[in-house]
Coordinates of C-alpha atoms in Angstrom, one line a residue:
M3 CA 25.3 38.7 -41.0
L4 CA 23.5 35.8 -38.9
N5 CA 21.3 33.3 -40.8
L6 CA 18.4 32.6 -39.0
W7 CA 18.8 29.5 -37.3
T8 CA 21.7 30.8 -35.7
F9 CA 19.8 34.1 -34.4
I10 CA 17.0 32.1 -32.3
F11 CA 19.9 29.5 -31.2
L12 CA 21.7 32.6 -29.8
C13 CA 18.3 34.1 -28.1
F14 CA 17.5 30.9 -26.6
L15 CA 21.2 31.1 -24.7
H16 CA 19.9 34.2 -23.7
L17 CA 17.0 33.4 -22.5
S18 CA 17.6 30.1 -20.8
S19 CA 20.9 32.3 -19.1
F20 CA 18.7 34.3 -17.2
N21 CA 15.3 33.8 -14.8
V22 CA 12.4 35.8 -16.1
V23 CA 9.3 36.9 -14.4
L24 CA 6.1 35.1 -15.6
G25 CA 2.8 36.2 -14.0
G26 CA 1.3 40.1 -12.5
V27 CA 2.2 41.6 -10.0
G28 CA 2.6 41.5 -6.1
D29 CA 2.1 38.0 -4.8
S30 CA 1.7 36.0 -8.2
L31 CA 5.2 37.0 -9.2
V32 CA 7.6 34.4 -9.8
S33 CA 10.4 33.8 -11.4
E34 CA 11.5 30.8 -13.4
N35 CA 13.6 29.7 -16.3
P36 CA 11.5 29.5 -18.9
F37 CA 11.9 26.4 -20.2
T38 CA 11.6 24.2 -16.9
P39 CA 8.7 22.3 -16.4
K40 CA 7.4 24.6 -13.8
A41 CA 7.3 27.6 -15.9
S42 CA 5.5 25.4 -18.7
V43 CA 3.0 24.8 -16.4
I44 CA 2.2 28.2 -14.8
R45 CA 2.5 29.4 -18.6
Y46 CA -0.4 27.1 -18.9
W47 CA -2.2 27.7 -15.8
N48 CA -2.9 31.5 -16.7
K49 CA -3.7 30.8 -19.9
E50 CA -6.5 27.9 -19.3
I51 CA -7.6 29.5 -15.9
R52 CA -9.3 33.2 -14.9
R53 CA -6.6 33.4 -12.1
E54 CA -3.2 33.6 -11.9
I55 CA -1.2 31.3 -10.0
T56 CA 0.8 32.2 -6.9
K57 CA 4.2 31.2 -6.1
T58 CA 3.3 29.3 -2.7
H59 CA 0.4 27.6 -4.6
F60 CA 0.6 24.1 -3.3
L61 CA 0.0 22.6 -6.8
L62 CA 3.6 23.8 -8.0
S63 CA 5.3 22.5 -5.6
K64 CA 4.1 18.7 -7.5
V65 CA 5.3 19.9 -10.7
S66 CA 8.6 18.1 -11.9
P67 CA 12.0 19.4 -10.5
L68 CA 14.1 18.7 -13.9
T69 CA 15.9 22.1 -15.6
A70 CA 14.9 22.9 -18.4
V71 CA 18.3 20.8 -19.9
D72 CA 17.3 18.0 -18.0
S73 CA 13.7 18.4 -19.0
A74 CA 14.6 18.4 -23.0
S75 CA 17.3 15.4 -22.6
F76 CA 14.4 13.2 -21.1
S77 CA 12.3 14.2 -23.6
K78 CA 14.0 13.3 -26.2
L79 CA 15.1 9.7 -24.8
A80 CA 11.4 9.0 -24.5
A81 CA 10.8 9.5 -27.4
Q82 CA 13.5 7.3 -28.6
N83 CA 11.8 4.5 -26.0
D84 CA 15.8 4.5 -24.1
L85 CA 14.8 6.0 -21.1
A86 CA 14.9 2.4 -19.2
S87 CA 18.8 2.7 -19.9
H88 CA 19.1 6.0 -17.8
L89 CA 16.2 5.1 -15.2
P90 CA 18.5 5.8 -12.4
S91 CA 19.6 9.0 -13.1
F92 CA 15.9 10.3 -14.8
C93 CA 14.1 9.0 -11.2
S94 CA 16.4 11.0 -9.6
S95 CA 16.5 13.7 -11.3
A96 CA 12.5 13.5 -11.6
K97 CA 12.2 12.8 -8.4
L98 CA 9.9 9.7 -9.1
F99 CA 9.2 6.3 -6.9
C100 CA 11.6 3.3 -8.3
F101 CA 13.3 0.7 -6.8
P102 CA 17.2 -0.1 -6.6
D103 CA 19.0 -2.3 -8.9
L104 CA 20.5 -4.8 -6.7
S105 CA 22.8 -6.8 -8.0
P106 CA 24.3 -10.4 -6.8
S107 CA 26.9 -9.2 -4.1
L108 CA 29.9 -10.9 -3.7
E109 CA 30.3 -10.4 0.0
K110 CA 31.6 -13.2 1.9
H111 CA 31.0 -13.6 5.7
P112 CA 32.8 -16.2 7.4
K113 CA 32.3 -14.8 10.9
D114 CA 29.6 -14.0 13.1
E115 CA 28.0 -11.0 11.8
R116 CA 26.3 -8.1 13.9
F117 CA 24.9 -6.1 11.5
A118 CA 23.1 -2.6 13.5
V119 CA 21.9 -1.4 10.7
Y120 CA 21.2 -2.0 7.8
S121 CA 19.2 -1.8 4.7
N122 CA 19.1 -2.4 0.6
M123 CA 21.2 -5.3 -0.2
N124 CA 21.2 -8.6 -2.1
F125 CA 22.9 -11.1 0.4
S126 CA 23.8 -13.9 -2.4
N127 CA 24.9 -17.3 -0.6
Y128 CA 25.2 -16.2 2.8
G129 CA 26.0 -18.3 6.0
T130 CA 26.3 -21.3 3.6
D131 CA 28.2 -24.4 5.7
R132 CA 28.5 -22.3 8.3
L133 CA 29.2 -24.3 11.2
A134 CA 27.3 -23.1 14.2
G135 CA 27.7 -19.5 15.2
V136 CA 24.8 -16.6 15.2
D137 CA 24.4 -13.9 12.5
S138 CA 22.6 -10.8 14.7
F139 CA 20.3 -8.5 12.0
K140 CA 19.1 -5.4 14.2
N141 CA 17.7 -2.1 12.9
Y142 CA 17.4 -3.6 9.2
S143 CA 15.9 -1.6 6.3
E144 CA 13.7 0.1 9.6
D145 CA 11.7 3.3 8.9
S146 CA 12.6 3.5 5.2
N147 CA 10.9 5.0 2.2
I148 CA 11.5 1.7 0.3
V149 CA 12.9 -1.3 1.2
V150 CA 14.3 -3.9 -1.3
D151 CA 16.4 -7.0 -0.1
S152 CA 17.2 -9.9 -1.6
F153 CA 18.4 -13.1 0.3
H154 CA 19.4 -16.0 -2.3
R155 CA 20.9 -19.5 -0.7
Y156 CA 20.8 -18.0 3.0
S157 CA 22.3 -20.5 6.2
R158 CA 22.1 -23.4 3.4
D159 CA 24.0 -26.5 4.6
S160 CA 24.3 -24.9 7.6
T161 CA 25.1 -27.2 11.4
G162 CA 23.7 -25.6 14.7
H163 CA 23.4 -21.8 12.8
K164 CA 21.3 -19.3 14.4
E165 CA 19.6 -16.5 12.6
Q166 CA 18.6 -13.5 14.1
F167 CA 16.1 -10.5 12.9
A168 CA 15.4 -8.2 14.9
N169 CA 13.0 -5.0 13.7
Y170 CA 13.3 -6.1 10.2
A171 CA 12.0 -3.8 8.2
S172 CA 9.8 -2.3 10.8
E173 CA 7.6 1.4 9.5
G174 CA 8.9 0.9 6.2
N175 CA 6.8 2.3 3.1
V176 CA 6.5 -0.3 0.2
V177 CA 8.8 -3.3 1.1
D178 CA 10.1 -5.9 -0.9
Q179 CA 11.8 -8.9 0.4
N180 CA 13.1 -12.3 -1.3
F181 CA 14.2 -15.0 0.8
H182 CA 15.8 -17.7 -2.0
S183 CA 16.6 -21.3 -0.1
Y184 CA 16.6 -20.1 3.7
A185 CA 18.1 -22.7 5.9
A186 CA 17.6 -25.2 2.9
S187 CA 19.1 -28.7 4.0
A188 CA 20.2 -27.0 7.7
T189 CA 20.9 -29.6 10.5
G190 CA 20.3 -27.8 13.9
G191 CA 20.7 -24.5 15.2
S192 CA 17.4 -22.0 14.6
G193 CA 16.0 -18.7 12.9
N194 CA 14.4 -16.1 14.7
F195 CA 12.0 -13.2 13.1
N196 CA 11.2 -10.7 15.4
N197 CA 8.9 -7.6 15.1
Y198 CA 8.9 -8.4 11.1
N199 CA 7.6 -5.8 9.2
R200 CA 5.5 -4.1 11.7
E201 CA 3.6 -1.0 11.0
V202 CA 4.3 -1.3 7.0
N203 CA 2.6 -0.2 4.0
N204 CA 2.2 -2.4 0.5
P205 CA 4.4 -5.4 1.6
N206 CA 5.4 -7.6 -0.5
L207 CA 7.6 -11.0 0.8
R208 CA 8.2 -13.5 -0.5
F209 CA 10.3 -17.0 1.0
S210 CA 10.5 -19.7 -1.3
S211 CA 12.2 -23.1 -0.1
Y212 CA 12.1 -22.2 3.4
G213 CA 13.5 -24.9 5.5
D214 CA 13.2 -27.4 2.4
D215 CA 15.0 -30.9 3.3
S216 CA 16.3 -29.7 6.7
N217 CA 16.8 -31.0 10.5
G218 CA 15.5 -30.2 13.2
H219 CA 15.8 -26.5 12.1
G220 CA 13.0 -24.5 13.8
Q221 CA 12.4 -21.3 12.7
T222 CA 10.0 -18.7 15.0
F223 CA 7.8 -15.3 14.0
T224 CA 7.2 -13.1 16.6
Q225 CA 5.2 -10.0 15.6
Y226 CA 5.0 -10.9 11.8
T227 CA 3.7 -8.0 9.5
E228 CA 1.3 -7.1 12.7
N229 CA -0.4 -3.9 11.4
A230 CA 0.8 -3.9 8.2
N231 CA -1.5 -2.0 5.5
A232 CA -2.4 -3.4 2.3
G233 CA -0.1 -5.1 -0.4
N234 CA 0.2 -8.7 -1.8
G235 CA 1.4 -9.5 2.4
Q236 CA 3.7 -13.0 2.2
S237 CA 4.3 -15.8 0.0
F238 CA 5.5 -19.1 1.6
S239 CA 6.7 -21.4 -1.0
G240 CA 7.9 -24.9 -0.4
Y241 CA 8.2 -24.5 3.3
G242 CA 9.6 -26.7 4.9
K243 CA 9.5 -29.8 2.5
N244 CA 10.4 -32.6 3.2
G245 CA 11.9 -31.1 6.5
N246 CA 12.5 -33.8 9.5
G247 CA 11.2 -32.9 13.1
V248 CA 11.2 -29.0 12.0
P249 CA 9.3 -26.8 14.4
N250 CA 8.4 -23.3 12.8
E251 CA 5.9 -21.5 15.5
F252 CA 3.9 -18.2 13.8
S253 CA 3.1 -15.7 16.8
S254 CA 1.2 -12.8 16.3
Y255 CA 0.6 -13.2 12.4
G256 CA -1.0 -10.2 11.0
K257 CA -2.2 -9.0 13.7
G258 CA -4.3 -5.9 13.0
A259 CA -3.1 -5.4 9.5
N260 CA -5.6 -4.1 7.2
V261 CA -6.5 -6.1 3.2
I262 CA -3.0 -8.6 3.9
G263 CA -2.7 -11.6 1.6
S264 CA -0.7 -14.4 3.2
G265 CA -0.2 -17.7 0.2
F266 CA 1.3 -20.9 1.9
S267 CA 2.2 -23.2 -1.0
G268 CA 3.5 -26.8 -0.2
Y269 CA 3.9 -26.3 3.4
G270 CA 5.2 -29.1 5.3
E271 CA 4.8 -31.2 2.3
A272 CA 6.1 -34.5 2.5
A273 CA 7.9 -33.2 6.2
N274 CA 8.3 -36.1 8.9
G275 CA 7.5 -35.2 12.6
A276 CA 6.8 -31.5 11.5
N277 CA 5.1 -29.1 14.3
D278 CA 4.1 -26.2 13.1
S279 CA 2.1 -23.3 15.7
F280 CA -0.1 -20.5 14.5
T281 CA -0.9 -18.5 17.4
S282 CA -3.0 -15.5 17.2
Y283 CA -3.6 -15.7 13.3
G284 CA -4.7 -12.8 11.5
F285 CA -6.6 -11.6 15.1
D286 CA -8.4 -8.1 14.6
S287 CA -7.4 -8.1 11.2
N288 CA -9.0 -6.3 8.3
A289 CA -9.9 -8.2 5.0
P290 CA -7.7 -10.7 5.4
Q291 CA -6.3 -13.0 2.0
N292 CA -5.4 -16.2 3.1
T293 CA -4.7 -18.8 0.7
F294 CA -3.3 -22.9 2.0
K295 CA -2.4 -24.5 -0.6
S296 CA -1.0 -28.6 -0.3
Y297 CA -0.4 -27.6 2.9
G298 CA 1.1 -30.9 4.8
D299 CA 0.1 -33.4 1.7
G300 CA 2.1 -36.3 2.5
G301 CA 3.1 -35.3 5.5
N302 CA 4.1 -38.1 8.5
A303 CA 3.3 -37.6 12.4
A304 CA 2.8 -34.2 11.9
V305 CA 0.9 -31.4 13.8
N306 CA -0.8 -28.4 12.9
T307 CA -1.9 -25.8 15.2
F308 CA -4.1 -22.7 14.4
S309 CA -5.3 -20.9 17.8
S310 CA -7.1 -17.7 17.8
Y311 CA -7.6 -18.0 13.7
R312 CA -8.8 -14.9 12.0
D313 CA -10.6 -14.0 15.1
Q314 CA -12.8 -10.3 15.4
S315 CA -11.7 -10.1 12.1
N316 CA -13.5 -7.9 9.1
V317 CA -15.4 -10.0 6.6
G318 CA -12.3 -11.2 4.0
D319 CA -11.6 -14.8 2.3
D320 CA -9.8 -18.2 3.6
S321 CA -9.1 -21.0 1.4
F322 CA -7.7 -24.6 2.5
Q323 CA -6.7 -26.6 -0.7
S324 CA -5.5 -30.0 -0.4
Y325 CA -4.6 -29.6 3.6
A326 CA -3.2 -32.8 4.5
K327 CA -3.9 -35.5 1.4
N328 CA -2.5 -38.5 1.8
S329 CA -0.9 -37.7 5.1
N330 CA -0.6 -40.2 7.9
G331 CA -0.7 -39.4 11.7
E332 CA -0.9 -36.3 11.3
K333 CA -3.2 -33.7 13.6
V334 CA -4.4 -30.9 12.7
D335 CA -5.9 -28.8 15.3
F336 CA -7.8 -25.3 15.1
S337 CA -9.3 -23.2 17.9
N338 CA -11.4 -20.4 18.0
Y339 CA -12.0 -19.7 14.2
G340 CA -13.3 -17.5 12.0
Q341 CA -14.8 -15.4 14.7
S342 CA -15.6 -12.3 12.6
F343 CA -17.5 -9.2 13.4
N344 CA -18.5 -9.5 9.7
E345 CA -18.4 -13.0 8.0
G346 CA -15.9 -13.3 5.0
T347 CA -15.8 -16.0 2.8
D348 CA -14.2 -20.0 4.6
K349 CA -13.4 -22.7 1.6
F350 CA -12.0 -26.1 3.0
T351 CA -11.2 -28.4 -0.7
G352 CA -9.7 -31.7 0.0
Y353 CA -9.0 -31.3 2.9
G354 CA -7.6 -34.2 4.6
Q355 CA -8.3 -36.3 1.8
G356 CA -6.7 -39.4 2.1
A357 CA -5.2 -39.3 4.9
V358 CA -4.6 -42.0 7.6
V359 CA -5.3 -41.8 11.5
Q360 CA -5.9 -38.7 11.0
S361 CA -7.5 -36.6 14.4
I362 CA -8.7 -32.8 13.1
G363 CA -10.1 -30.7 15.8
F364 CA -12.6 -27.1 15.0
K365 CA -13.5 -25.0 18.0
I366 CA -16.0 -22.5 18.1
Y367 CA -16.0 -22.6 14.7
G368 CA -17.7 -19.5 12.6
R369 CA -20.2 -19.6 10.1
N370 CA -20.1 -18.8 6.3
S371 CA -17.7 -22.0 5.7
T372 CA -17.8 -24.3 2.5
F373 CA -16.5 -27.7 2.8
K374 CA -15.8 -30.3 0.3
D375 CA -14.7 -33.7 0.3
Y376 CA -14.4 -33.5 4.1
A377 CA -18.1 -33.3 6.0
K378 CA -18.0 -37.4 6.5
K379 CA -14.7 -38.4 7.3
E380 CA -14.0 -40.0 10.9
G381 CA -12.0 -38.2 13.5
I382 CA -13.3 -34.8 12.9
V383 CA -14.3 -32.9 16.1
F384 CA -16.4 -29.9 15.6
G385 CA -16.3 -28.4 19.0
R386 CA -19.0 -25.3 18.5
Y387 CA -20.1 -24.7 15.0
N388 CA -21.9 -21.1 14.7
N389 CA -24.0 -21.8 11.3
G390 CA -26.4 -19.0 10.1
S391 CA -28.5 -18.9 13.2
S392 CA -26.6 -18.7 16.0
S393 CA -26.9 -17.0 18.6
E394 CA -22.9 -17.1 19.4
T395 CA -22.7 -15.4 16.2
A396 CA -24.7 -12.7 16.3
Q397 CA -23.9 -11.8 19.5
V398 CA -20.0 -11.3 17.8
K399 CA -21.4 -9.3 15.1
G400 CA -23.6 -7.1 16.8
G401 CA -21.3 -5.7 19.5
S402 CA -20.8 -2.5 20.7
S403 CA -17.5 -1.9 18.7
A404 CA -18.8 -3.6 16.0
V405 CA -19.9 -0.8 13.9
N406 CA -16.7 1.6 13.8
K407 CA -14.1 -0.8 14.8
W408 CA -12.6 -1.2 11.1
V409 CA -13.0 2.6 10.6
E410 CA -11.1 5.5 12.2
P411 CA -12.5 7.8 14.2
G412 CA -13.0 10.9 12.5
K413 CA -12.7 9.3 8.7
F414 CA -16.6 9.8 8.4
F415 CA -19.2 12.1 9.7
R416 CA -21.8 14.4 9.4
E417 CA -22.5 17.8 8.1
K418 CA -24.4 19.1 10.9
L419 CA -20.9 18.7 13.0
L420 CA -19.4 21.3 10.6
K421 CA -20.1 24.7 12.6
Q422 CA -18.1 26.9 14.9
G423 CA -17.4 25.3 18.3
T424 CA -18.1 21.2 17.2
V425 CA -15.8 19.4 19.1
M426 CA -15.0 16.2 17.0
P427 CA -12.1 13.5 16.2
M428 CA -9.8 13.8 13.1
P429 CA -8.3 10.8 11.2
D430 CA -4.9 10.6 10.4
I431 CA -4.8 12.9 7.1
K432 CA -0.8 12.7 6.4
D433 CA -0.5 11.4 3.3
K434 CA 2.1 7.9 3.4
M435 CA 2.8 7.6 0.0
P436 CA 6.0 8.3 -1.4
V437 CA 7.5 11.3 -2.0
R438 CA 7.0 11.4 -5.9
S439 CA 6.4 14.5 -9.0
F440 CA 4.7 15.1 -12.2
L441 CA 6.3 14.3 -15.1
P442 CA 6.3 17.1 -17.6
R443 CA 3.9 16.6 -20.2
T444 CA 6.4 16.3 -22.9
I445 CA 7.8 13.2 -21.0
V446 CA 4.6 11.5 -20.0
S447 CA 3.0 12.2 -23.4
K448 CA 5.9 9.9 -24.3
L449 CA 5.2 6.6 -22.2
P450 CA 2.4 3.8 -22.3
F451 CA 0.0 4.1 -19.9
S452 CA -2.2 0.5 -20.8
S453 CA -2.1 -2.5 -19.6
S454 CA -2.0 -3.9 -22.7
K455 CA 1.7 -2.4 -23.3
F456 CA 1.9 -3.7 -19.6
G457 CA 5.2 -5.9 -20.6
E458 CA 6.6 -2.2 -22.1
L459 CA 5.9 -0.8 -18.7
K460 CA 8.3 -3.2 -17.0
R461 CA 10.7 -3.0 -19.0
I462 CA 11.5 1.4 -18.7
F463 CA 10.5 1.1 -14.8
H464 CA 12.6 -2.2 -13.9
A465 CA 9.7 -4.3 -12.7
G466 CA 11.0 -7.5 -12.1
D467 CA 8.1 -10.1 -12.6
N468 CA 6.1 -10.6 -9.5
S469 CA 7.7 -8.0 -7.8
T470 CA 6.3 -4.7 -5.8
L471 CA 6.7 -2.6 -8.4
E472 CA 4.8 -4.8 -10.8
T473 CA 2.4 -5.1 -8.3
V474 CA 2.3 -1.7 -7.9
M475 CA 2.0 -0.3 -11.5
L476 CA -0.4 -3.0 -12.6
D477 CA -3.1 -2.3 -9.8
A478 CA -3.1 1.4 -10.9
L479 CA -3.5 0.5 -14.0
K480 CA -6.7 -1.5 -13.5
E481 CA -7.9 0.9 -11.5
C482 CA -7.8 3.6 -14.1
E483 CA -9.1 1.8 -16.6
R484 CA -11.6 0.9 -14.8
A485 CA -15.5 1.9 -16.4
P486 CA -16.8 4.7 -14.6
S487 CA -19.0 4.5 -12.1
P488 CA -23.1 6.1 -12.9
G489 CA -23.0 9.3 -13.1
E490 CA -18.8 9.3 -12.9
T491 CA -16.8 11.2 -15.2
K492 CA -13.1 10.2 -14.4
R493 CA -9.4 10.3 -15.5
C494 CA -5.7 9.3 -14.6
V495 CA -3.6 12.5 -15.0
G496 CA 0.5 12.1 -14.4
S497 CA 0.9 15.7 -15.6
A498 CA -0.6 19.1 -13.6
E499 CA -1.0 19.8 -17.4
D500 CA -3.6 16.8 -18.1
M501 CA -4.5 17.4 -14.4
I502 CA -5.7 21.6 -15.1
D503 CA -7.2 19.8 -18.9
F504 CA -9.4 17.4 -17.1
A505 CA -11.0 19.6 -14.2
T506 CA -11.7 22.5 -16.8
S507 CA -13.2 21.1 -18.9
V508 CA -16.0 19.4 -16.5
L509 CA -16.3 22.9 -14.8
G510 CA -15.4 25.8 -16.5
R511 CA -12.6 28.4 -16.8
N512 CA -13.6 29.8 -13.3
V513 CA -12.1 27.3 -10.9
E514 CA -10.0 27.1 -7.9
V515 CA -8.4 24.0 -6.3
R516 CA -8.3 23.5 -2.6
T517 CA -6.7 21.3 -0.1
T518 CA -6.4 21.1 3.9
E519 CA -3.3 23.3 5.1
N520 CA -1.3 20.8 6.6
V521 CA -1.7 17.6 8.4
K522 CA -1.7 18.9 12.3
G523 CA -4.8 18.0 14.3
S524 CA -4.4 14.5 13.1
K525 CA -5.1 11.2 15.0
Q526 CA -6.6 14.0 18.1
N527 CA -9.5 15.9 19.1
I528 CA -9.9 19.4 16.9
K529 CA -12.9 22.0 17.6
I530 CA -13.8 23.7 14.5
G531 CA -13.5 27.4 14.1
S532 CA -15.3 29.5 11.9
V533 CA -16.3 27.8 8.6
K534 CA -17.1 29.0 5.0
G535 CA -19.5 27.7 2.9
I536 CA -18.0 27.1 -0.9
N537 CA -19.9 29.1 -3.5
G538 CA -22.2 30.4 -0.4
G539 CA -23.3 26.6 1.2
K540 CA -25.1 25.9 -2.6
V541 CA -25.1 22.6 -3.6
T542 CA -22.7 22.0 -6.4
K543 CA -20.2 19.8 -7.9
S544 CA -17.0 19.2 -8.2
V545 CA -13.7 17.4 -9.1
S546 CA -11.9 15.3 -6.5
C547 CA -8.3 14.3 -7.2
H548 CA -6.6 11.1 -5.2
Q549 CA -3.3 10.1 -5.5
S550 CA -1.9 6.6 -6.8
L551 CA 0.5 4.7 -6.2
Y552 CA 2.8 4.7 -9.3
P553 CA 6.5 5.3 -10.2
Y554 CA 5.8 9.6 -10.9
L555 CA 3.2 10.9 -9.6
L556 CA -0.4 9.9 -10.8
Y557 CA -4.1 11.4 -9.7
Y558 CA -7.0 9.7 -10.0
C559 CA -9.5 12.5 -11.3
H560 CA -13.6 12.8 -10.9
S561 CA -16.3 14.3 -10.9
V562 CA -18.7 14.6 -7.8
P563 CA -21.9 15.9 -8.5
E564 CA -24.4 17.3 -5.9
V565 CA -21.6 18.1 -3.1
R566 CA -20.9 20.8 -1.1
V567 CA -17.6 22.0 -0.1
Y568 CA -16.3 23.7 3.1
E569 CA -13.2 25.5 4.2
A570 CA -13.1 25.6 8.3
D571 CA -10.4 26.9 11.0
I572 CA -8.7 24.1 12.7
L573 CA -8.5 24.8 16.6
D574 CA -6.9 23.1 19.5
P575 CA -9.3 22.2 21.7
K576 CA -7.8 23.7 25.0
S577 CA -5.5 26.6 23.2
L578 CA -7.7 27.5 21.1
E579 CA -5.1 28.4 19.2
K580 CA -5.7 27.9 15.1
I581 CA -3.5 25.2 14.5
N582 CA -5.1 23.5 10.6
H583 CA -6.9 25.3 8.1
G584 CA -9.2 22.1 6.7
V585 CA -11.5 21.4 3.4
A586 CA -14.0 19.1 3.8
I587 CA -16.7 18.0 0.9
C588 CA -20.0 16.4 1.9
H589 CA -21.4 14.2 -0.4
L590 CA -25.2 14.5 -0.7
D591 CA -26.1 11.4 -2.5
T592 CA -25.0 8.2 -1.9
S593 CA -27.7 5.8 -3.2
S594 CA -24.8 4.3 -5.5
W595 CA -22.4 3.8 -2.4
S596 CA -21.9 0.1 -1.5
S597 CA -23.8 -0.5 1.6
N598 CA -20.6 -2.3 3.3
H599 CA -18.6 1.5 2.3
G600 CA -16.8 2.5 5.6
A601 CA -18.5 5.2 5.7
F602 CA -22.2 2.9 6.9
L603 CA -20.0 1.3 9.0
A604 CA -18.6 4.3 10.6
L605 CA -22.3 6.6 10.7
G606 CA -24.8 3.4 10.6
S607 CA -27.7 3.8 8.0
G608 CA -27.3 2.9 4.8
P609 CA -26.6 3.8 0.7
G610 CA -29.2 7.3 -0.1
R611 CA -30.2 7.5 3.1
I612 CA -27.4 10.1 4.8
E613 CA -24.9 13.0 3.4
V614 CA -21.3 11.3 4.3
C615 CA -18.5 14.3 5.1
H616 CA -14.7 13.5 4.9
W617 CA -11.9 15.6 5.5
I618 CA -9.7 16.4 2.0
F619 CA -6.5 14.6 3.1
E620 CA -2.9 16.0 2.6
N621 CA -1.8 16.3 -1.1
D622 CA -5.3 15.6 -2.3
M623 CA -6.8 18.3 -3.3
T624 CA -10.8 19.4 -4.7
W625 CA -11.4 21.9 -7.4
T626 CA -14.7 23.5 -7.4
I627 CA -16.0 26.6 -9.7
S628 CA -14.6 29.7 -8.1
D629 CA -16.3 32.0 -5.3
S630 CA -15.6 35.4 -7.5

C-alpha cells in the first residue's frame, strides 16, 4: 500500500505532466501547468476579483515566464540567500534586467583594428606602447538595450597613435561605460569620439585618468550625449592632469539632453599650455547638472573657452569650485553663458583664487548666479551681465516657445479635447524601459527591498560600486520609500499578486484595469473617434501604476482621487481608420501639484486652477471600479 507522501508525489507528477484548464468558459479558458507562476496569478485573480481574467489580458504578459521547476528551484535559492551565485541563469530564465559580468580580457591587438560592429566587451591593456597606427571603432554597441563596456589602459604610453570612435553606443538604453587610464603618458597622436552616446537613455559614462601626463595627444568629442535622457551622465576624473600642450575640444556637448549630469574633477590640473574648448555646451537642454571641481588648478599658460554655455536651456545647476586656482597666465573665456529660458543656479567658488596674470571674460552672462572670492579680482571682464531686472533676460524667458519648449506636444491636454472629431497631437507613448517580467511572489517576498539592506541587494544583482545598476536600484528604492503626498496612498509592487492586493485594497474587488492598446499614433496628429467615460464619466478615483527601472518588473502604484477616466478610439486623421484604442485620465484636483509641473508649462495656468489630462502610456495602467 502506498503511503501518504508517495501518493502526493505521484499526484504531483501526474498534474505537472499535463496542462489543465483554469478559468471558466469561452474566451476565459486558459490552459496552463497549475504549478507555473502564470497559473498562480490566474487563480489569484479569479479569487480576488469579481470577474475571470481572459487569456489575452495584457497583465498576463508581464507575469514571470519561469517554468514550474525553475520557479521552485529559484525560490529555494532565494530562501537560502544564494541567488547571487546563479544570477546569469536566473536573469535569463526570469526575463530580468541584469548587467553582464565582464571578466578582464586577455586579448592582444598588436596591429591596427577596424571594429565594424562590437558590443559589451572588456578591453584590458589595449593599444599600450603602440607606435603610430589607427584603431577605429564603428557602430560600437549601437542600438543595444544594455551597454556595458570597459576599457582599461587604453593607448597608454603610445606614440603617434590615433583612436577613432564613430557611432559609439548611439540609441542605446541604459549605458554603462568605463575608460580607465585613457591615453595616459601618450605622445602625439589623437583621440576622436564622434556621435558618442547620441539619443541614449540613462547614460553613465566615466573617464578616469584621461590623457594624464600626455604630451600633445589631442582629444575631440563631437556630438557627445546629444538628445540623451536622464542618468548620471558623464564623469571626467583626472582629465589632462600634468599634460603638456594637450588640446581638448568638446563640440555639441549635451545638446538637447534631458536631466543629464556632468562632472569634471581634476580637469587640466597642473597642465602646461593646455587648450580646452567647449562649444555649444548644454545647448537647448533640460535641467542640466554640471559640476567642475579643481578645474585648471595650478595650470600654466592654459586657454579654456566655453562658447554658448547652457544657452536656451531650462533650469538646472552649475557648480564651479576651485577653478583655475593658483594658475599662471591662464585665460578663461565664457561667451553667452546661461541665457536660459528659466534660470537655474550657477555657483562659482574660489574662482581664479591665487592665480597670476589671469584673463577671465564673461559675455552675455545670465542671471541668478553666485560668485565667491571672485568679484574683486583684476582682469575679469563682463560684456553684458543680466541681473534680475534685465530686459534681455526677460525677453529670452518670455519668448514664444518658452512656455511649452520642454513639454512634448500632446503630453498634457484639457478635458474638452476628449470629444469625437478633435484633431490633436499625441506624444510618444512608447515604453522606453528594458523588457522585464514580474517575479513570482514566492521569490520576490524572499528578496530584500530596502535602502537599509542595499549592500545585500547589490550583492544579489552584481551591482558594482558607482555603476549604473547601483544608481538605478538606489533611485527606485528612494522613490518607493518616499513619504506619500497629501491624500496619496502608494506602494511599489514586484509581483502581479501584490499589484492586485493594492488595487483591491483601495477600490474593492469589483475592479477593472486598463491601458492604451498599442503605440500607434505616437508623435503625430490623431483624430478622436468615439469616446466613453468610465462609470458614466462620473468623478471617481483610480489606482495608477507606472513602471520603475529595476532588475525585475517594478511598478509604482498610487491612488489618484478625483479623476475622470475615458476610453477613446484613436483614428488616422487622413484615412479615418481606427489605429488605436486609448485610455486617458483627467486629474480634476491639481492643487497639490508643483507650479513648475510640465502640465502648467504646456497649458499655462497653475496648481488648482485647471484640470489636466494625459494618455496612459504603453505598459502603464490604471485601475478603476468596474462599470458592471
